[in-house]
């Protein structure tokens, strides 16, 4: 069974920073393309940023210049560095990735991590 394990959420004041991580469990499984999504109460889940295995990145307009997605392929881990956080960034953040296991690529979601930004 493959899982995506997220960490790094929490409560921070506006203007602060947080770093989220997403790793495969067991760690030996390879992440292909990966993305971070977020969902605020009463709203749909939206893409925040994505990254290919080679490092090509894409960002939602609302986070460009503030958030950075990165990855460590040796650790099968994807990160989301969030700077200059705003109250409107408050949401549950989910990792999503295509994971290669035993020659088969499947899509997985993490369990979600809460990010709360106070004003």
Short mmCIF file of N, CA and C in Angstrom, two decimals:
data_model
loop_
_atom_site.label_atom_id
_atom_site.label_comp_id
_atom_site.label_asym_id
_atom_site.label_seq_id
_atom_site.Cartn_x
_atom_site.Cartn_y
_atom_site.Cartn_z
N UNK A 1 0.84 -1.19 0.00
CA UNK A 1 0.00 0.00 0.00
C UNK A 1 0.88 1.24 0.00
N UNK A 2 0.63 2.15 -0.93
CA UNK A 2 1.39 3.39 -1.02
C UNK A 2 0.60 4.51 -0.38
N UNK A 3 1.29 5.32 0.39
CA UNK A 3 0.67 6.50 0.97
C UNK A 3 1.54 7.72 0.70
N UNK A 4 0.90 8.86 0.63
CA UNK A 4 1.61 10.14 0.62
C UNK A 4 1.44 10.74 2.00
N UNK A 5 2.57 10.97 2.65
CA UNK A 5 2.55 11.48 4.02
C UNK A 5 2.96 12.94 4.03
N UNK A 6 2.07 13.78 4.50
CA UNK A 6 2.31 15.22 4.52
C UNK A 6 2.70 15.67 5.92
N UNK A 7 3.46 16.74 5.96
CA UNK A 7 3.85 17.34 7.24
C UNK A 7 4.12 18.82 7.03
N UNK A 8 4.06 19.58 8.13
CA UNK A 8 4.49 20.97 8.09
C UNK A 8 3.41 22.01 8.22
N UNK A 9 2.16 21.61 8.27
CA UNK A 9 1.11 22.60 8.45
C UNK A 9 1.13 23.19 9.85
N UNK A 10 0.28 24.18 10.05
CA UNK A 10 0.19 24.79 11.38
C UNK A 10 -0.44 26.15 11.34
N UNK A 11 -0.27 26.86 12.45
CA UNK A 11 -0.81 28.21 12.61
C UNK A 11 0.32 29.22 12.53
N UNK A 12 0.12 30.24 11.70
CA UNK A 12 1.16 31.25 11.53
C UNK A 12 0.49 32.61 11.35
N UNK A 13 1.19 33.65 11.74
CA UNK A 13 0.66 35.00 11.54
C UNK A 13 0.86 35.44 10.10
N UNK A 14 0.03 36.36 9.67
CA UNK A 14 0.16 36.92 8.32
C UNK A 14 1.57 37.45 8.14
N UNK A 15 2.14 37.17 6.96
CA UNK A 15 3.51 37.56 6.68
C UNK A 15 4.54 36.50 7.01
N UNK A 16 4.10 35.48 7.71
CA UNK A 16 5.00 34.41 8.11
C UNK A 16 5.20 33.37 7.03
N UNK A 17 5.92 32.32 7.39
CA UNK A 17 6.28 31.26 6.44
C UNK A 17 6.01 29.88 7.03
N UNK A 18 5.74 28.96 6.15
CA UNK A 18 5.63 27.54 6.49
C UNK A 18 6.20 26.74 5.35
N UNK A 19 6.68 25.55 5.68
CA UNK A 19 7.17 24.63 4.66
C UNK A 19 6.46 23.30 4.81
N UNK A 20 5.77 22.89 3.76
CA UNK A 20 5.09 21.61 3.74
C UNK A 20 5.96 20.58 3.04
N UNK A 21 5.84 19.34 3.47
CA UNK A 21 6.54 18.25 2.79
C UNK A 21 5.56 17.12 2.50
N UNK A 22 5.88 16.37 1.49
CA UNK A 22 5.05 15.23 1.06
C UNK A 22 5.98 14.12 0.62
N UNK A 23 5.92 13.00 1.30
CA UNK A 23 6.82 11.88 1.01
C UNK A 23 6.03 10.61 0.80
N UNK A 24 6.57 9.73 -0.03
CA UNK A 24 5.92 8.44 -0.21
C UNK A 24 6.24 7.54 0.97
N UNK A 25 5.29 6.68 1.28
CA UNK A 25 5.49 5.68 2.32
C UNK A 25 4.97 4.36 1.78
N UNK A 26 5.82 3.34 1.67
CA UNK A 26 7.25 3.34 1.93
C UNK A 26 8.02 4.30 1.01
N UNK A 27 9.16 4.72 1.45
CA UNK A 27 9.88 5.79 0.77
C UNK A 27 10.52 5.38 -0.54
N UNK A 28 10.51 4.09 -0.87
CA UNK A 28 11.21 3.65 -2.06
C UNK A 28 10.43 3.90 -3.35
N UNK A 29 9.17 4.26 -3.23
CA UNK A 29 8.36 4.44 -4.43
C UNK A 29 8.60 5.81 -5.04
N UNK A 30 8.66 5.85 -6.37
CA UNK A 30 9.07 7.04 -7.10
C UNK A 30 7.89 7.96 -7.40
N UNK A 31 8.07 9.24 -7.09
CA UNK A 31 7.07 10.24 -7.45
C UNK A 31 7.37 10.76 -8.84
N UNK A 32 6.37 10.79 -9.69
CA UNK A 32 6.53 11.38 -11.03
C UNK A 32 6.08 12.84 -10.91
N UNK A 33 5.03 13.22 -11.58
CA UNK A 33 4.53 14.59 -11.43
C UNK A 33 3.79 14.70 -10.10
N UNK A 34 3.91 15.86 -9.45
CA UNK A 34 3.27 16.06 -8.16
C UNK A 34 2.72 17.47 -8.06
N UNK A 35 1.74 17.63 -7.21
CA UNK A 35 1.15 18.95 -7.03
C UNK A 35 0.62 19.13 -5.63
N UNK A 36 0.50 20.38 -5.26
CA UNK A 36 -0.15 20.76 -4.01
C UNK A 36 -1.47 21.44 -4.35
N UNK A 37 -2.52 21.03 -3.66
CA UNK A 37 -3.85 21.60 -3.80
C UNK A 37 -4.27 22.15 -2.44
N UNK A 38 -5.26 23.01 -2.45
CA UNK A 38 -5.81 23.48 -1.18
C UNK A 38 -7.31 23.62 -1.28
N UNK A 39 -7.93 23.46 -0.12
CA UNK A 39 -9.38 23.55 -0.06
C UNK A 39 -9.78 24.30 1.21
N UNK A 40 -10.40 25.44 1.02
CA UNK A 40 -10.92 26.22 2.14
C UNK A 40 -12.37 25.78 2.41
N UNK A 41 -12.88 26.01 3.61
CA UNK A 41 -14.25 25.60 3.93
C UNK A 41 -15.26 26.18 2.96
N UNK A 42 -16.11 25.31 2.42
CA UNK A 42 -17.15 25.75 1.51
C UNK A 42 -16.69 26.02 0.10
N UNK A 43 -15.41 25.74 -0.18
CA UNK A 43 -14.88 26.02 -1.52
C UNK A 43 -14.35 24.74 -2.15
N UNK A 44 -14.12 24.81 -3.45
CA UNK A 44 -13.60 23.65 -4.15
C UNK A 44 -12.10 23.53 -3.92
N UNK A 45 -11.59 22.34 -4.21
CA UNK A 45 -10.15 22.09 -4.09
C UNK A 45 -9.47 22.62 -5.35
N UNK A 46 -8.50 23.48 -5.15
CA UNK A 46 -7.82 24.12 -6.27
C UNK A 46 -6.33 23.79 -6.28
N UNK A 47 -5.76 23.76 -7.48
CA UNK A 47 -4.33 23.54 -7.62
C UNK A 47 -3.57 24.79 -7.19
N UNK A 48 -2.55 24.58 -6.37
CA UNK A 48 -1.68 25.67 -5.92
C UNK A 48 -0.40 25.69 -6.73
N UNK A 49 0.22 24.53 -6.88
CA UNK A 49 1.48 24.45 -7.62
C UNK A 49 1.71 23.00 -8.03
N UNK A 50 2.45 22.82 -9.11
CA UNK A 50 2.80 21.47 -9.55
C UNK A 50 4.24 21.46 -10.03
N UNK A 51 4.81 20.24 -10.05
CA UNK A 51 6.20 20.09 -10.46
C UNK A 51 6.37 18.75 -11.16
N UNK A 52 7.07 18.78 -12.28
CA UNK A 52 7.36 17.54 -12.99
C UNK A 52 8.60 16.89 -12.38
N UNK A 53 8.89 15.68 -12.83
CA UNK A 53 10.05 14.98 -12.27
C UNK A 53 11.35 15.72 -12.63
N UNK A 54 11.33 16.39 -13.77
CA UNK A 54 12.53 17.12 -14.20
C UNK A 54 12.64 18.50 -13.57
N UNK A 55 11.56 18.91 -12.85
CA UNK A 55 11.63 20.18 -12.14
C UNK A 55 10.85 21.32 -12.76
N UNK A 56 10.14 21.07 -13.84
CA UNK A 56 9.29 22.13 -14.43
C UNK A 56 8.17 22.42 -13.45
N UNK A 57 7.92 23.71 -13.20
CA UNK A 57 6.93 24.10 -12.20
C UNK A 57 5.82 24.95 -12.79
N UNK A 58 4.70 24.95 -12.09
CA UNK A 58 3.55 25.75 -12.48
C UNK A 58 2.87 26.22 -11.20
N UNK A 59 2.39 27.48 -11.19
CA UNK A 59 1.80 28.04 -10.00
C UNK A 59 0.46 28.72 -10.30
N UNK A 60 -0.42 28.68 -9.33
CA UNK A 60 -1.64 29.50 -9.40
C UNK A 60 -1.23 30.97 -9.29
N UNK A 61 -1.97 31.82 -9.97
CA UNK A 61 -1.63 33.24 -9.96
C UNK A 61 -1.62 33.81 -8.54
N UNK A 62 -2.47 33.30 -7.69
CA UNK A 62 -2.61 33.85 -6.33
C UNK A 62 -1.39 33.59 -5.46
N UNK A 63 -0.51 32.67 -5.86
CA UNK A 63 0.64 32.35 -5.01
C UNK A 63 1.98 32.63 -5.71
N UNK A 64 1.94 33.06 -6.95
CA UNK A 64 3.18 33.33 -7.67
C UNK A 64 4.01 34.38 -6.94
N UNK A 65 5.29 34.09 -6.82
CA UNK A 65 6.19 35.02 -6.12
C UNK A 65 6.22 34.83 -4.62
N UNK A 66 5.31 34.04 -4.07
CA UNK A 66 5.28 33.80 -2.61
C UNK A 66 5.56 32.34 -2.27
N UNK A 67 5.07 31.43 -3.08
CA UNK A 67 5.22 30.00 -2.83
C UNK A 67 6.24 29.41 -3.81
N UNK A 68 6.96 28.41 -3.34
CA UNK A 68 7.92 27.70 -4.19
C UNK A 68 7.75 26.20 -3.99
N UNK A 69 7.49 25.49 -5.08
CA UNK A 69 7.43 24.03 -5.03
C UNK A 69 8.78 23.48 -5.46
N UNK A 70 9.22 22.43 -4.77
CA UNK A 70 10.50 21.82 -5.11
C UNK A 70 10.42 20.34 -4.79
N UNK A 71 11.47 19.63 -5.14
CA UNK A 71 11.46 18.19 -4.89
C UNK A 71 12.86 17.68 -4.69
N UNK A 72 12.96 16.57 -3.97
CA UNK A 72 14.21 15.83 -3.79
C UNK A 72 13.93 14.43 -4.28
N UNK A 73 14.36 14.13 -5.49
CA UNK A 73 14.04 12.82 -6.08
C UNK A 73 14.70 11.68 -5.32
N UNK A 74 15.85 11.93 -4.74
CA UNK A 74 16.54 10.88 -3.98
C UNK A 74 15.73 10.47 -2.74
N UNK A 75 14.96 11.41 -2.20
CA UNK A 75 14.16 11.13 -1.01
C UNK A 75 12.69 10.90 -1.35
N UNK A 76 12.37 10.99 -2.65
CA UNK A 76 10.96 10.86 -3.06
C UNK A 76 10.06 11.77 -2.24
N UNK A 77 10.46 13.02 -2.17
CA UNK A 77 9.76 14.02 -1.36
C UNK A 77 9.55 15.29 -2.16
N UNK A 78 8.39 15.88 -1.98
CA UNK A 78 8.05 17.15 -2.62
C UNK A 78 7.78 18.17 -1.51
N UNK A 79 8.19 19.41 -1.74
CA UNK A 79 8.05 20.46 -0.74
C UNK A 79 7.24 21.63 -1.29
N UNK A 80 6.64 22.37 -0.38
CA UNK A 80 6.00 23.64 -0.73
C UNK A 80 6.43 24.67 0.30
N UNK A 81 7.30 25.57 -0.12
CA UNK A 81 7.73 26.67 0.74
C UNK A 81 6.75 27.81 0.55
N UNK A 82 6.14 28.23 1.65
CA UNK A 82 5.12 29.28 1.58
C UNK A 82 5.60 30.49 2.38
N UNK A 83 5.83 31.59 1.69
CA UNK A 83 6.28 32.82 2.32
C UNK A 83 5.22 33.91 2.18
N UNK A 84 5.36 34.94 2.96
CA UNK A 84 4.43 36.08 2.91
C UNK A 84 2.99 35.59 2.95
N UNK A 85 2.71 34.73 3.89
CA UNK A 85 1.38 34.13 3.97
C UNK A 85 0.32 35.16 4.31
N UNK A 86 -0.85 34.94 3.74
CA UNK A 86 -2.00 35.82 3.93
C UNK A 86 -3.16 35.03 4.55
N UNK A 87 -4.07 35.70 5.23
CA UNK A 87 -5.22 34.97 5.79
C UNK A 87 -5.99 34.18 4.73
N UNK A 88 -6.02 34.67 3.51
CA UNK A 88 -6.74 33.95 2.46
C UNK A 88 -6.02 32.68 2.00
N UNK A 89 -4.82 32.44 2.50
CA UNK A 89 -4.13 31.18 2.23
C UNK A 89 -4.60 30.07 3.18
N UNK A 90 -5.40 30.41 4.15
CA UNK A 90 -5.91 29.43 5.11
C UNK A 90 -6.73 28.36 4.39
N UNK A 91 -6.35 27.11 4.59
CA UNK A 91 -7.02 26.00 3.92
C UNK A 91 -6.38 24.69 4.39
N UNK A 92 -7.00 23.59 3.99
CA UNK A 92 -6.34 22.29 4.10
C UNK A 92 -5.56 22.08 2.81
N UNK A 93 -4.29 21.78 2.96
CA UNK A 93 -3.41 21.58 1.81
C UNK A 93 -3.21 20.09 1.58
N UNK A 94 -3.38 19.68 0.33
CA UNK A 94 -3.28 18.27 -0.03
C UNK A 94 -2.17 18.07 -1.06
N UNK A 95 -1.42 17.03 -0.87
CA UNK A 95 -0.42 16.61 -1.86
C UNK A 95 -1.08 15.60 -2.79
N UNK A 96 -0.76 15.71 -4.06
CA UNK A 96 -1.24 14.76 -5.06
C UNK A 96 -0.07 14.36 -5.94
N UNK A 97 0.04 13.07 -6.24
CA UNK A 97 1.19 12.65 -7.04
C UNK A 97 0.89 11.38 -7.80
N UNK A 98 1.52 11.26 -8.95
CA UNK A 98 1.59 10.00 -9.67
C UNK A 98 2.79 9.24 -9.13
N UNK A 99 2.54 8.05 -8.62
CA UNK A 99 3.59 7.26 -7.97
C UNK A 99 3.77 5.94 -8.74
N UNK A 100 5.03 5.64 -9.02
CA UNK A 100 5.35 4.41 -9.73
C UNK A 100 5.61 3.29 -8.73
N UNK A 101 4.82 2.25 -8.83
CA UNK A 101 4.99 1.10 -7.94
C UNK A 101 4.89 -0.17 -8.76
N UNK A 102 5.95 -0.94 -8.74
CA UNK A 102 5.98 -2.23 -9.43
C UNK A 102 5.59 -2.08 -10.90
N UNK A 103 6.10 -1.02 -11.52
CA UNK A 103 5.90 -0.81 -12.95
C UNK A 103 4.58 -0.16 -13.33
N UNK A 104 3.77 0.16 -12.35
CA UNK A 104 2.46 0.74 -12.62
C UNK A 104 2.38 2.13 -11.98
N UNK A 105 1.95 3.11 -12.78
CA UNK A 105 1.80 4.47 -12.27
C UNK A 105 0.37 4.66 -11.79
N UNK A 106 0.21 5.09 -10.56
CA UNK A 106 -1.11 5.38 -10.01
C UNK A 106 -1.10 6.75 -9.36
N UNK A 107 -2.27 7.35 -9.26
CA UNK A 107 -2.41 8.66 -8.65
C UNK A 107 -2.87 8.53 -7.20
N UNK A 108 -2.23 9.31 -6.33
CA UNK A 108 -2.54 9.24 -4.91
C UNK A 108 -2.74 10.64 -4.34
N UNK A 109 -3.53 10.70 -3.26
CA UNK A 109 -3.71 11.93 -2.49
C UNK A 109 -3.17 11.72 -1.08
N UNK A 110 -2.60 12.78 -0.53
CA UNK A 110 -2.23 12.76 0.87
C UNK A 110 -3.45 13.00 1.73
N UNK A 111 -3.24 12.92 3.04
CA UNK A 111 -4.36 13.04 3.98
C UNK A 111 -4.77 14.48 4.24
N UNK A 112 -3.93 15.41 3.84
CA UNK A 112 -4.23 16.83 4.06
C UNK A 112 -3.58 17.36 5.32
N UNK A 113 -3.13 18.59 5.26
CA UNK A 113 -2.56 19.25 6.43
C UNK A 113 -3.13 20.66 6.52
N UNK A 114 -3.54 21.05 7.71
CA UNK A 114 -4.20 22.34 7.91
C UNK A 114 -3.17 23.46 7.98
N UNK A 115 -3.42 24.50 7.22
CA UNK A 115 -2.63 25.73 7.30
C UNK A 115 -3.59 26.85 7.67
N UNK A 116 -3.30 27.51 8.78
CA UNK A 116 -4.13 28.61 9.25
C UNK A 116 -3.27 29.86 9.39
N UNK A 117 -3.69 30.93 8.72
CA UNK A 117 -2.94 32.18 8.76
C UNK A 117 -3.81 33.22 9.47
N UNK A 118 -3.32 33.71 10.59
CA UNK A 118 -4.08 34.70 11.35
C UNK A 118 -3.70 36.11 10.93
N UNK A 119 -4.68 36.99 11.02
CA UNK A 119 -4.42 38.38 10.61
C UNK A 119 -3.92 39.22 11.78
#
